[in-house]
XYZ file of C-alpha atoms in Angstrom:
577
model
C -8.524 2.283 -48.573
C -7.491 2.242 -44.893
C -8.233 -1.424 -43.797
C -10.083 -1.918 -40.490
C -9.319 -3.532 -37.078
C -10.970 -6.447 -35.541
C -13.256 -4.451 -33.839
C -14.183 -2.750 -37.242
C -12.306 0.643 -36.904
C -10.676 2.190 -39.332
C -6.497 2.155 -39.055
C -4.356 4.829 -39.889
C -2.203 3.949 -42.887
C 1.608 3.347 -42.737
C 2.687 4.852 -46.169
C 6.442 5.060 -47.056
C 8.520 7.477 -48.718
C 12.309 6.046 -49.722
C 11.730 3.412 -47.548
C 11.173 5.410 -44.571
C 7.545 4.677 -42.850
C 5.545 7.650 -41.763
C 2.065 7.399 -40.224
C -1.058 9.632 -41.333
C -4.209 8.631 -39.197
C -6.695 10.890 -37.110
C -5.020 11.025 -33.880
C -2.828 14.322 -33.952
C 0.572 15.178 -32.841
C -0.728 17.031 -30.325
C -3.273 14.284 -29.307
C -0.434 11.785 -28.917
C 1.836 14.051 -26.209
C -1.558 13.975 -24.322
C -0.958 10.749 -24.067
C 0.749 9.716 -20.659
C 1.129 6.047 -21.542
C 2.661 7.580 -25.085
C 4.520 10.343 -23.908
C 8.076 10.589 -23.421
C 8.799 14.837 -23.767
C 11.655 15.927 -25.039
C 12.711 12.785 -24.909
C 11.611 11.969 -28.668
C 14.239 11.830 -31.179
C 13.849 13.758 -34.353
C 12.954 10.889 -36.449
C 10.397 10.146 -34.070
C 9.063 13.821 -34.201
C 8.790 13.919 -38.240
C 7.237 9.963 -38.058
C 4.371 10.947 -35.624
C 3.480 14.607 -36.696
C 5.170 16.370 -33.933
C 7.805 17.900 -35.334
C 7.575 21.577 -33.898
C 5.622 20.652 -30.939
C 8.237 20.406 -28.946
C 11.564 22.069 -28.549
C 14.583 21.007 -30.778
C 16.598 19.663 -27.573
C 16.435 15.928 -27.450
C 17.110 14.804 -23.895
C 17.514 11.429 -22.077
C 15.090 10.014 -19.534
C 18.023 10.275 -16.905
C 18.458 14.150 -17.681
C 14.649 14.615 -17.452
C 14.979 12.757 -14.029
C 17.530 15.307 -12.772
C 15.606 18.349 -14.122
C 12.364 16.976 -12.287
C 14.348 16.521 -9.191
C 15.854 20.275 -9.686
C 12.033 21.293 -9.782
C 10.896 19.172 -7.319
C 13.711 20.501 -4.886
C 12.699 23.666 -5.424
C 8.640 23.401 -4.118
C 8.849 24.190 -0.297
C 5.331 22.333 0.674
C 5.249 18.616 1.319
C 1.545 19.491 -0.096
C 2.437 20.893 -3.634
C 5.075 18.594 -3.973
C 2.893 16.098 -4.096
C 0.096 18.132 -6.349
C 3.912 18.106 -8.654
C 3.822 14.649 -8.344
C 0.518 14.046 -9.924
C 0.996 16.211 -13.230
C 3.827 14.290 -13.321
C 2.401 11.370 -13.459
C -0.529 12.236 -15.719
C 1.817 13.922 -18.284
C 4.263 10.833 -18.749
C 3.578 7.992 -16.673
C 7.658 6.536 -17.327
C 9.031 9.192 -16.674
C 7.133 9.686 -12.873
C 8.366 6.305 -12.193
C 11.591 6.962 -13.328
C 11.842 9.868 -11.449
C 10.382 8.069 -7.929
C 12.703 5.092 -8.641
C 15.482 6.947 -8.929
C 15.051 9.501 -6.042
C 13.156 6.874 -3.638
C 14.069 8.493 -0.408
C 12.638 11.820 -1.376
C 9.298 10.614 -3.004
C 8.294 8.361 -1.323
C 7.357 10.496 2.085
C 5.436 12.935 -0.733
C 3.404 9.870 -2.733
C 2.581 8.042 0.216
C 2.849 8.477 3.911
C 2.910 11.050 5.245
C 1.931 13.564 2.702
C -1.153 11.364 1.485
C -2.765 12.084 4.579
C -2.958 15.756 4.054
C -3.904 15.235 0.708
C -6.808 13.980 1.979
C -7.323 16.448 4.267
C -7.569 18.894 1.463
C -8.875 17.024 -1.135
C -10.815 19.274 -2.971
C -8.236 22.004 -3.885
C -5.523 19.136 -5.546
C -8.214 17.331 -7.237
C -7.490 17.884 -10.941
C -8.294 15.242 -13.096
C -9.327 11.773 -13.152
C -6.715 9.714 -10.508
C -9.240 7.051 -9.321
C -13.011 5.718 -10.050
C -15.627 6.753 -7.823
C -18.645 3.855 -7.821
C -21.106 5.722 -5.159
C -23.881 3.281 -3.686
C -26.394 5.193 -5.837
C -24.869 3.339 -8.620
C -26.261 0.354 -6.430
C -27.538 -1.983 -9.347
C -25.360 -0.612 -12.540
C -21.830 -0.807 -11.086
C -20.735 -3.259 -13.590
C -22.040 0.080 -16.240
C -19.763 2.025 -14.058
C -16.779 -0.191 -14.117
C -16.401 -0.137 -17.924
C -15.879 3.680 -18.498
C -12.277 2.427 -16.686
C -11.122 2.835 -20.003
C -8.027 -0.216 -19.675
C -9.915 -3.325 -20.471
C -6.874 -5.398 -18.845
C -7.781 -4.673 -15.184
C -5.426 -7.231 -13.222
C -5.524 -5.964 -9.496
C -7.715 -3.273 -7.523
C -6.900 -1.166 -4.511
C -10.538 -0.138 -3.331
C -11.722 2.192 -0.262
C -14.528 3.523 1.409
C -12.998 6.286 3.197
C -14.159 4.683 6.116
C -10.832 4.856 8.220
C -8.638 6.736 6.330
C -4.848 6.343 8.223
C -5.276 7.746 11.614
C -7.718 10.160 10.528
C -11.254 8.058 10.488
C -13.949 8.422 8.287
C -13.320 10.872 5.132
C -15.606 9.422 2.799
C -15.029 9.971 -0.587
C -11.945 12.390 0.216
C -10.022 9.076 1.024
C -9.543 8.450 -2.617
C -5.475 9.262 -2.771
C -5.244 6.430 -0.471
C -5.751 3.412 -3.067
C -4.274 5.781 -5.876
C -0.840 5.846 -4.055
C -1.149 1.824 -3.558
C -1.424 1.396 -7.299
C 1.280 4.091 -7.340
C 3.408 1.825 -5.181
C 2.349 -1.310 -7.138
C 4.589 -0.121 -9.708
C 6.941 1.641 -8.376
C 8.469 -0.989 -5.921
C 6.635 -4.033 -7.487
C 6.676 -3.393 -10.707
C 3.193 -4.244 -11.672
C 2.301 -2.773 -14.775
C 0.070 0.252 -14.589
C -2.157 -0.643 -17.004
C -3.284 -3.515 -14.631
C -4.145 -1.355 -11.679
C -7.177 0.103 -10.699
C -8.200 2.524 -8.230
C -11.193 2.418 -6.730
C -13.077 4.415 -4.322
C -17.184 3.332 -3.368
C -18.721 6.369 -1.820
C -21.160 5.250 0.846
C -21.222 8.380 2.814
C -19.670 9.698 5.365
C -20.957 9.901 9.191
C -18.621 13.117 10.242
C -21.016 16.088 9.881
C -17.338 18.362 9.770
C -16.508 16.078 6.182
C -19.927 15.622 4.633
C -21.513 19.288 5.099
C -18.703 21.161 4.297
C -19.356 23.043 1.156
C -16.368 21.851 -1.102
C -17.089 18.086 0.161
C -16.920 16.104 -3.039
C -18.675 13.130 -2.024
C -22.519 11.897 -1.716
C -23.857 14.305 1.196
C -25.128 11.381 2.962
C -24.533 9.113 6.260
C -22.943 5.707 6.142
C -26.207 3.105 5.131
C -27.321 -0.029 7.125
C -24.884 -3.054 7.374
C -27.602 -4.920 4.885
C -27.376 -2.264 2.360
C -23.933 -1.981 2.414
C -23.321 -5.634 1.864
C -25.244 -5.565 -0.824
C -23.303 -3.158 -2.625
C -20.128 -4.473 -1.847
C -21.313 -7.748 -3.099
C -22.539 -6.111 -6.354
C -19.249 -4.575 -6.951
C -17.354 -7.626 -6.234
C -19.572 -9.520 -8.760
C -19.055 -6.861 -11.117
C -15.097 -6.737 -10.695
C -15.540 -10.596 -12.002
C -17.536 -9.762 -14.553
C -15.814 -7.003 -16.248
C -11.940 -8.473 -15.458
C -12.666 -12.054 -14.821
C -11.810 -14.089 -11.315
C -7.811 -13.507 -11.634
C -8.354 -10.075 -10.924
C -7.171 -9.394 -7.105
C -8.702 -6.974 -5.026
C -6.896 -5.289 -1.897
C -9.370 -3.522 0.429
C -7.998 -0.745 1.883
C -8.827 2.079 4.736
C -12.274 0.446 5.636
C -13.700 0.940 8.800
C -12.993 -1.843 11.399
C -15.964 -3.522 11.827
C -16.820 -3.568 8.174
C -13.225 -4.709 7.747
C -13.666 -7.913 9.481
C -16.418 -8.758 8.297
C -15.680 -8.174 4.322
C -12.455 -10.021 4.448
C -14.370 -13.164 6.008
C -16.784 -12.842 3.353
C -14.531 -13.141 1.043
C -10.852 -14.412 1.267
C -11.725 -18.144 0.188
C -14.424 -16.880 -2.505
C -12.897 -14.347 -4.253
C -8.860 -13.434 -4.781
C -8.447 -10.522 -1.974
C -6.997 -9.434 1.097
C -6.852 -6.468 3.154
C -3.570 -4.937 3.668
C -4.930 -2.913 7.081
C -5.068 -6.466 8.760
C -2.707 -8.818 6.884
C -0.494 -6.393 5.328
C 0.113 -4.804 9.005
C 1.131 -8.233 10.338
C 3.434 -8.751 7.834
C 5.815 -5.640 8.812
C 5.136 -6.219 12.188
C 6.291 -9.794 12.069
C 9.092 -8.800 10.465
C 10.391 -6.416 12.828
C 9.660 -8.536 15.298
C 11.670 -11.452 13.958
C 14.560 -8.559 13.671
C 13.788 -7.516 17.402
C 14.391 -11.646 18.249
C 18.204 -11.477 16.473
C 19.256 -8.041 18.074
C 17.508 -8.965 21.831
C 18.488 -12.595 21.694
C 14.937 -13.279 23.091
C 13.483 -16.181 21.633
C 9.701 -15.324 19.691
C 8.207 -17.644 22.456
C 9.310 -16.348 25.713
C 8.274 -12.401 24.365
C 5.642 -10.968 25.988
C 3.593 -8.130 23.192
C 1.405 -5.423 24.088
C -0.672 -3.630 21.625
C -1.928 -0.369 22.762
C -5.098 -1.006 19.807
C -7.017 -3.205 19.271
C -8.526 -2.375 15.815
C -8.103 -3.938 12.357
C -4.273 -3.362 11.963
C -3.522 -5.198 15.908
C -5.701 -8.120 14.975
C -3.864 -8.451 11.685
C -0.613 -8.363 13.027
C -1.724 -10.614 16.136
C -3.256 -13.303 14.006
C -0.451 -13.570 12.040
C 2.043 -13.691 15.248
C 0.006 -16.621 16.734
C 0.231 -18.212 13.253
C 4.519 -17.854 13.792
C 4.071 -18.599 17.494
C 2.414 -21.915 16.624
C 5.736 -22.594 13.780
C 7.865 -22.032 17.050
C 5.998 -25.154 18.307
C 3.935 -23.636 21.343
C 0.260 -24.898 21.288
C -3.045 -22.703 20.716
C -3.270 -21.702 24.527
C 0.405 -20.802 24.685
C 0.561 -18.825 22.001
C -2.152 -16.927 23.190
C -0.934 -16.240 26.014
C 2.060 -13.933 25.155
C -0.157 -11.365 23.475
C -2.422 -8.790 25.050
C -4.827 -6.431 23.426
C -5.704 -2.815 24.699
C -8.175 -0.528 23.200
C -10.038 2.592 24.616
C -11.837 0.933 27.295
C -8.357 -1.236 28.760
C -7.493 -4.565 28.704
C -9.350 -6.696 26.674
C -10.585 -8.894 29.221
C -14.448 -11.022 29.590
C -15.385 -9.667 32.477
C -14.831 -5.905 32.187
C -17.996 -3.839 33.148
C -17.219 -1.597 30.245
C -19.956 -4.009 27.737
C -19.363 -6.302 24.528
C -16.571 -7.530 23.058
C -16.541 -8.174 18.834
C -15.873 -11.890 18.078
C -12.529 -10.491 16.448
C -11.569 -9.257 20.376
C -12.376 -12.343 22.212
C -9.788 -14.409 20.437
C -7.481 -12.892 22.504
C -9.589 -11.758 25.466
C -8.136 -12.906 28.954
C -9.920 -14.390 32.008
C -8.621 -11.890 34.634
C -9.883 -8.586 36.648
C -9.888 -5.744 33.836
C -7.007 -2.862 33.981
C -8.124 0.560 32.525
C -4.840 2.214 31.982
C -2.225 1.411 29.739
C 1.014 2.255 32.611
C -0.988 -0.246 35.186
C -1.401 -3.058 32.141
C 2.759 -2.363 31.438
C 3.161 -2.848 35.071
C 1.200 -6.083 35.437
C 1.923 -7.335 31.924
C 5.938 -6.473 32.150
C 5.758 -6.905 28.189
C 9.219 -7.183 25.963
C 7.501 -5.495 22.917
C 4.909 -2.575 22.816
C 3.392 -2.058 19.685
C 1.045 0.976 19.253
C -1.897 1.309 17.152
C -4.495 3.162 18.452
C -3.922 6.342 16.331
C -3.842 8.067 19.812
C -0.832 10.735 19.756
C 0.883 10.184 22.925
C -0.325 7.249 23.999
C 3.246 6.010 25.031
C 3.712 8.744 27.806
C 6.500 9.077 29.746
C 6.151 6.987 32.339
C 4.741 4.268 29.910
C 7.903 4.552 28.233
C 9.984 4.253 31.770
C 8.374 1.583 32.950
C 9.472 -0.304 29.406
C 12.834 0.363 30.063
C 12.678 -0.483 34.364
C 11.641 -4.469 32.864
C 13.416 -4.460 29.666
C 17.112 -4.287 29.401
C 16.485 -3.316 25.737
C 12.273 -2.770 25.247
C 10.946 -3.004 21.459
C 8.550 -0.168 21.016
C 6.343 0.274 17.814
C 4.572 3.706 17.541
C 2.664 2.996 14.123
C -0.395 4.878 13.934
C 0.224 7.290 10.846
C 0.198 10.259 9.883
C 2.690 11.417 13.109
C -0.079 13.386 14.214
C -1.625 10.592 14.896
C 1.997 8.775 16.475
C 1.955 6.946 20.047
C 5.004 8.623 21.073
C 7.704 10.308 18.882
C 11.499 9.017 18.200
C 12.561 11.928 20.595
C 10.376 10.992 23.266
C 11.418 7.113 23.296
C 14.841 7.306 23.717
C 14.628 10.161 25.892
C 12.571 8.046 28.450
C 13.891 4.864 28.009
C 17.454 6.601 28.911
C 18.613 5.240 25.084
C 17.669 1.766 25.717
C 14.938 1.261 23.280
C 14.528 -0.373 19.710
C 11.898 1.877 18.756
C 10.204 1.681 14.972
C 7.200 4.442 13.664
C 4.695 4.193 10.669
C 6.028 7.075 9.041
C 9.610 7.563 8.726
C 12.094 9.378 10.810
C 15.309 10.727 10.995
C 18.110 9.172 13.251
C 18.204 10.791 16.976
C 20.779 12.995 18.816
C 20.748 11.922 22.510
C 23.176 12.323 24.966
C 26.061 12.709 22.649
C 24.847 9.516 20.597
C 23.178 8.712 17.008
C 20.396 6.379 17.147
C 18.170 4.967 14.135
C 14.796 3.990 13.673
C 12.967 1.896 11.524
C 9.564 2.610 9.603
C 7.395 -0.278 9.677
C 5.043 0.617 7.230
C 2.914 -2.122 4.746
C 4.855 -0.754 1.794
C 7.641 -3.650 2.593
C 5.015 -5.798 1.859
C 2.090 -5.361 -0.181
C 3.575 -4.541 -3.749
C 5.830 -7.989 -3.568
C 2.522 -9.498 -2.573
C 0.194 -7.752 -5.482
C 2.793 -8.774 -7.687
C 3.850 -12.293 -7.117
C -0.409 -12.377 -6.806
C -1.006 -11.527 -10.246
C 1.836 -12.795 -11.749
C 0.645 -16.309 -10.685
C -3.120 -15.666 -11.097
C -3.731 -16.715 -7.700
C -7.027 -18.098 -6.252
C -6.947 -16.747 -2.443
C -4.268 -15.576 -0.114
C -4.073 -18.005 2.873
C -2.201 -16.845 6.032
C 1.057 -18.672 5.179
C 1.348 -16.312 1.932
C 2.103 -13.214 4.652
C 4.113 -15.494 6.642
C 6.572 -16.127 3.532
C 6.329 -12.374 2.804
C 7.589 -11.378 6.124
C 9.965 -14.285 6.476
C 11.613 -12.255 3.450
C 11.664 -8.814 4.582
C 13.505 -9.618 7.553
C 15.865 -12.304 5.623
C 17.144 -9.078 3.761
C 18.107 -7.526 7.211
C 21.966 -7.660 7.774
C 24.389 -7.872 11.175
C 25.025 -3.952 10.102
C 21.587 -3.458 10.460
C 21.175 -4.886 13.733
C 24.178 -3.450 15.447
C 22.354 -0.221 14.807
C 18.939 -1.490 16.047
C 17.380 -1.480 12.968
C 14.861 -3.630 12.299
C 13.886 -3.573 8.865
C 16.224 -3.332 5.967
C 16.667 0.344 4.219
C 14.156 2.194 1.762
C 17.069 1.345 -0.869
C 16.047 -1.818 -0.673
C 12.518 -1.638 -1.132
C 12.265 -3.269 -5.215
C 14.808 -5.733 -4.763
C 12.885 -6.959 -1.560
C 9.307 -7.055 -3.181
C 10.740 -8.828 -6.372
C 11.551 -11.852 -4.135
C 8.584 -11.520 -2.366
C 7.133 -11.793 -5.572
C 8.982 -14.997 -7.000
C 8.532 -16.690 -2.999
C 4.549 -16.041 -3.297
C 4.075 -17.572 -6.647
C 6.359 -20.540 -5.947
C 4.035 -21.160 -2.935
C 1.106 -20.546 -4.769
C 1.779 -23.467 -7.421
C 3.484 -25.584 -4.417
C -0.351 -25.564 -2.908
C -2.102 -25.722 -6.024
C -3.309 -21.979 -5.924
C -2.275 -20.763 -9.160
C -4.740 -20.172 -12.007
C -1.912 -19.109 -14.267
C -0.894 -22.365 -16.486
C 1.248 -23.829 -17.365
C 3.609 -24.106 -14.251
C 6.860 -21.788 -15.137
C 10.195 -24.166 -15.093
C 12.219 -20.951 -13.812
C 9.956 -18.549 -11.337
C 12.463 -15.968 -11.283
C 12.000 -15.328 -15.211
C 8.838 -16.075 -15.015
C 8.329 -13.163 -12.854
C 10.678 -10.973 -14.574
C 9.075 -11.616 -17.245
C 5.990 -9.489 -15.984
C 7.589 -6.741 -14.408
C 7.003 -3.152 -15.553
C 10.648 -1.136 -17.282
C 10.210 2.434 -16.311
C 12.716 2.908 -19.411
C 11.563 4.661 -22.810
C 10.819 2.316 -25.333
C 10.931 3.573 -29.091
C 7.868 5.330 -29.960
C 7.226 4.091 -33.469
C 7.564 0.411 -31.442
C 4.944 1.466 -29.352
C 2.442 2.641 -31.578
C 3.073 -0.574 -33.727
C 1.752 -2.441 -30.942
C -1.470 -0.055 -30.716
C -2.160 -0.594 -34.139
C -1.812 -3.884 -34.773
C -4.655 -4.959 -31.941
């Protein structure tokens, strides 16, 4: 008689014939290549064919994991929109999950513009014709009072980290509602693929509150509740629920990242709950830990000390809050009090300067940290005029923002001016690569959110940098988890960014660059990794005990391999839970 598991299921049995196991059970051949976390193609020897019933099912080639990479690249190659490339990317992924991240870690450079940004933006714009099957799990505030119920049809029990949005200010592109849910699928994406985190441990989530742009919700393939945005009381509520429930179901290790949420709901979640629960928000913190980095890159190549810059953000939402908190928080390291390190950043955002006594009405509490006591400027060339700033850093998701004489009045003060155009997608750019060197005659270090090619001007070659999250985040999630960490304090993105620019080298800086390359993207999150847990059991924030005697293999330890492990090995492990 088959004998039963712990949790009183039958188990296939493992009979032998001259020695030589095979496995008879109820799961068919077929069943198991429908498995992504199973599946490895044509990559299954013929002994593993005949030992798991699938023998036939495939063709008689038997290939490695490196020539399936090339033939996905071959096919990949082939698909001329950014769009369908990235619909390839997904069957990919949900056909055999080790071999997508085999493929993306081998071919970085090209994937990573098609999983993540830019192309996720226009997935979201079309939504409903490349949803196919189940990427992410929709909780929708009608579930308000069973979204623990909910949570369990996730069917991996081992839930160690969540990437959840409300589609409330999806990239540059505002409130999408529920057709914002590739945005935390291509986080967990990037969890793994540059942090390693296993995928089994990631969950995507999306709650579906509504949306308040009649254009989204009443169009007839919208996919989400046809509803507005509810009060701020109701909404708390079912955040709260679903926070309580993510405890519940995965216990108080599990991390959540809150992503895309609109910027007042933003604030107020992540002071609600970075000392109760183990979160963050990577549209505030994770934004000031690329921007700090470049910054600290702009300091080596200008020979400007931090101190005597003077930064401009053209923005004053969640992402230029993030990144100005965590400045003042470096500012204060260089040894400049609270006043002075106030005083070398100033905050824009659609009405001017962010000043007490404009006419224009009330300022959040998150805008008068850095308000100023002076007469309010409207326009951005008059505050670049008064302001003279070193560094201009652009979030507003305005396109064009950085006009041309914005742009030539950075370069009349600046013998080389930083400027940061990061709103993404480029639609949604301050100024384009083109347009900054063109107007600041060559003389700029200029960095984008999305990536871009180097520039032709005037006979010369000059580079740019993307300063995009990605740097950061998936070292963070990682080192995170690994460790089991209780909260994130501010110093945890300090020691992230610290390490992104450490990785920078004097090559990289002769050519104005201020963050290291994409190449470089999995070696730098590992050591974010292994730098955030030893902090975290430095300060007594790790849950995870006992304390490891060697963090680096402690670390390593966790990571995902992307490689093809036997398959007889594999389902071993199934059966013998």
């Amino acid at each position: 008689m088959p004998k039963k598991s712990k949790r009183g299921k039958k188990k296939p049995e493992l009979n032998f014939i001259g020695g030589d196991m095979y496995v008879q059970g109820e799961i068919s051949g077929l069943m198991r290549l429908g498995d992504k976390f199973f599946n490895k193609d044509t990559a299954f020897t013929i002994e593993e064919r005949q030992l798991l019933g699938i023998h036939g099912l495939l063709p008689p080639v038997v290939r490695s994991i490196e020539e399936q990479v090339e033939l996905c690249l071959m096919q990949f190659l082939e698909i001329e929109s950014d769009l369908l490339k990235f619909s390839y990317m997904l069957d990919l992924l949900a056909r055999n999950e080790r071999l997508f991240y085999k493929f993306v870690a081998t071919h970085l450079d090209k994937c990573l513009p098609i999983i993540y940004t830019p192309t996720v933006g226009q997935a979201c714009l079309n939504a409903p014709t490349i949803y196919e099957q189940p990427v992410c799990l929709f909780i929708t505030i009608e579930d308000k009072g069973h979204v623990y119920d909910v949570l369990k049809n996730w069917p991996q029990q081992d839930v160690r980290v969540i990437c959840v949005t409300d589609g409330g200010r999806i990239l540059g592109l505002g409130d999408l509602g529920a057709h914002g849910y590739s945005i935390p699928k291509g986080k967990v994406t990037l969890y793994t693929a540059l942090g390693k985190v296993r995928p089994q441990y990631c969950l995507p989530v999306c709650l579906d509150v509504g949306c308040n742009k009649p254009q989204i919700r009443d169009d007839p393939l919208y996919m989400g509740l046809k509803r507005k945005r509810p009060s701020r009381t109701e909404y708390d509520e079912f955040v709260d629920e679903f926070m309580e429930a993510v405890v519940s179901r995965y216990g108080p290790n599990c991390l959540v990242q809150f992503e895309d949420i609109g910027n007042t709901d933003a604030f107020r979640l992540l002071t609600r709950y970075r000392f109760k629960y183990s979160m963050f928000n990577d549209d505030i913190q994770g934004a000031g830990v690329i921007a700090l980095a470049g910054i600290t890159s702009a300091v080596n190549i200008t020979n400007i000390k931090l101190e005597d810059h003077r930064v401009l953000f053209q923005g004053a939402g969640e992402a230029a809050l993030g990144i100005a908190n965590l400045l003042l928080v470096a500012l204060k390291t260089e040894g400049l009090n609270d006043n002075e390190a106030r005083s070398r950043i100033w905050l824009r955002d659609s009405k001017g300067l962010v000043a007490y006594n404009r006419p224009q009405g009330h300022l959040t509490e998150y805008k008068l940290a850095f308000a100023r006591r002076r007469l309010p400027i409207e326009k951005l060339e008059d505050c670049v005029r008064e302001i003279k700033p070193t560094i201009l850093i652009g979030v507003s998701a305005q396109y064009g923002a950085f006009t041309r004489e914005v742009l030539e009045l950075m370069a009349l003060y600046n013998k080389t001016p930083v400027i940061f155009a990061m709103s993404n997608p480029p639609s949604k750019a301050e100024c384009t690569a083109e347009a900054a060197f063109k107007y600041t005659r060559g003389k700029c270090i200029f960095a984008s959110g999305s990536p871009s090619s180097p520039i032709e001007h005037e006979g010369k070659t000059y580079y740019t940098t993307q300063v995009n999250s990605l740097y950061g985040f998936p070292g963070v999630v990682m080192g995170a988890t690994a460790c089991a960490i209780a909260h994130l304090p501010p110093a945890v993105f300090v020691v992230a960014s610290h390490t992104i620019s450490d990785f920078c080298t004097d090559e990289d800086y002769r050519q104005y660059r201020l963050l290291p390359p994409l190449s470089k993207l999995c070696a730098i999150a590992f050591e974010i990794a292994c730098n955030v847990v030893e902090y975290a059991y430095k300060n007594n924030l790790a849950r995870r005990k006992p304390d490891p005697t060697d963090i680096r293999a402690f670390v390593k330890h966790q990571m995902y391999d992307c490689n093809y492990e036997p398959a007889i090995k594999t389902w071993l492990e199934e059966y013998n839970k």
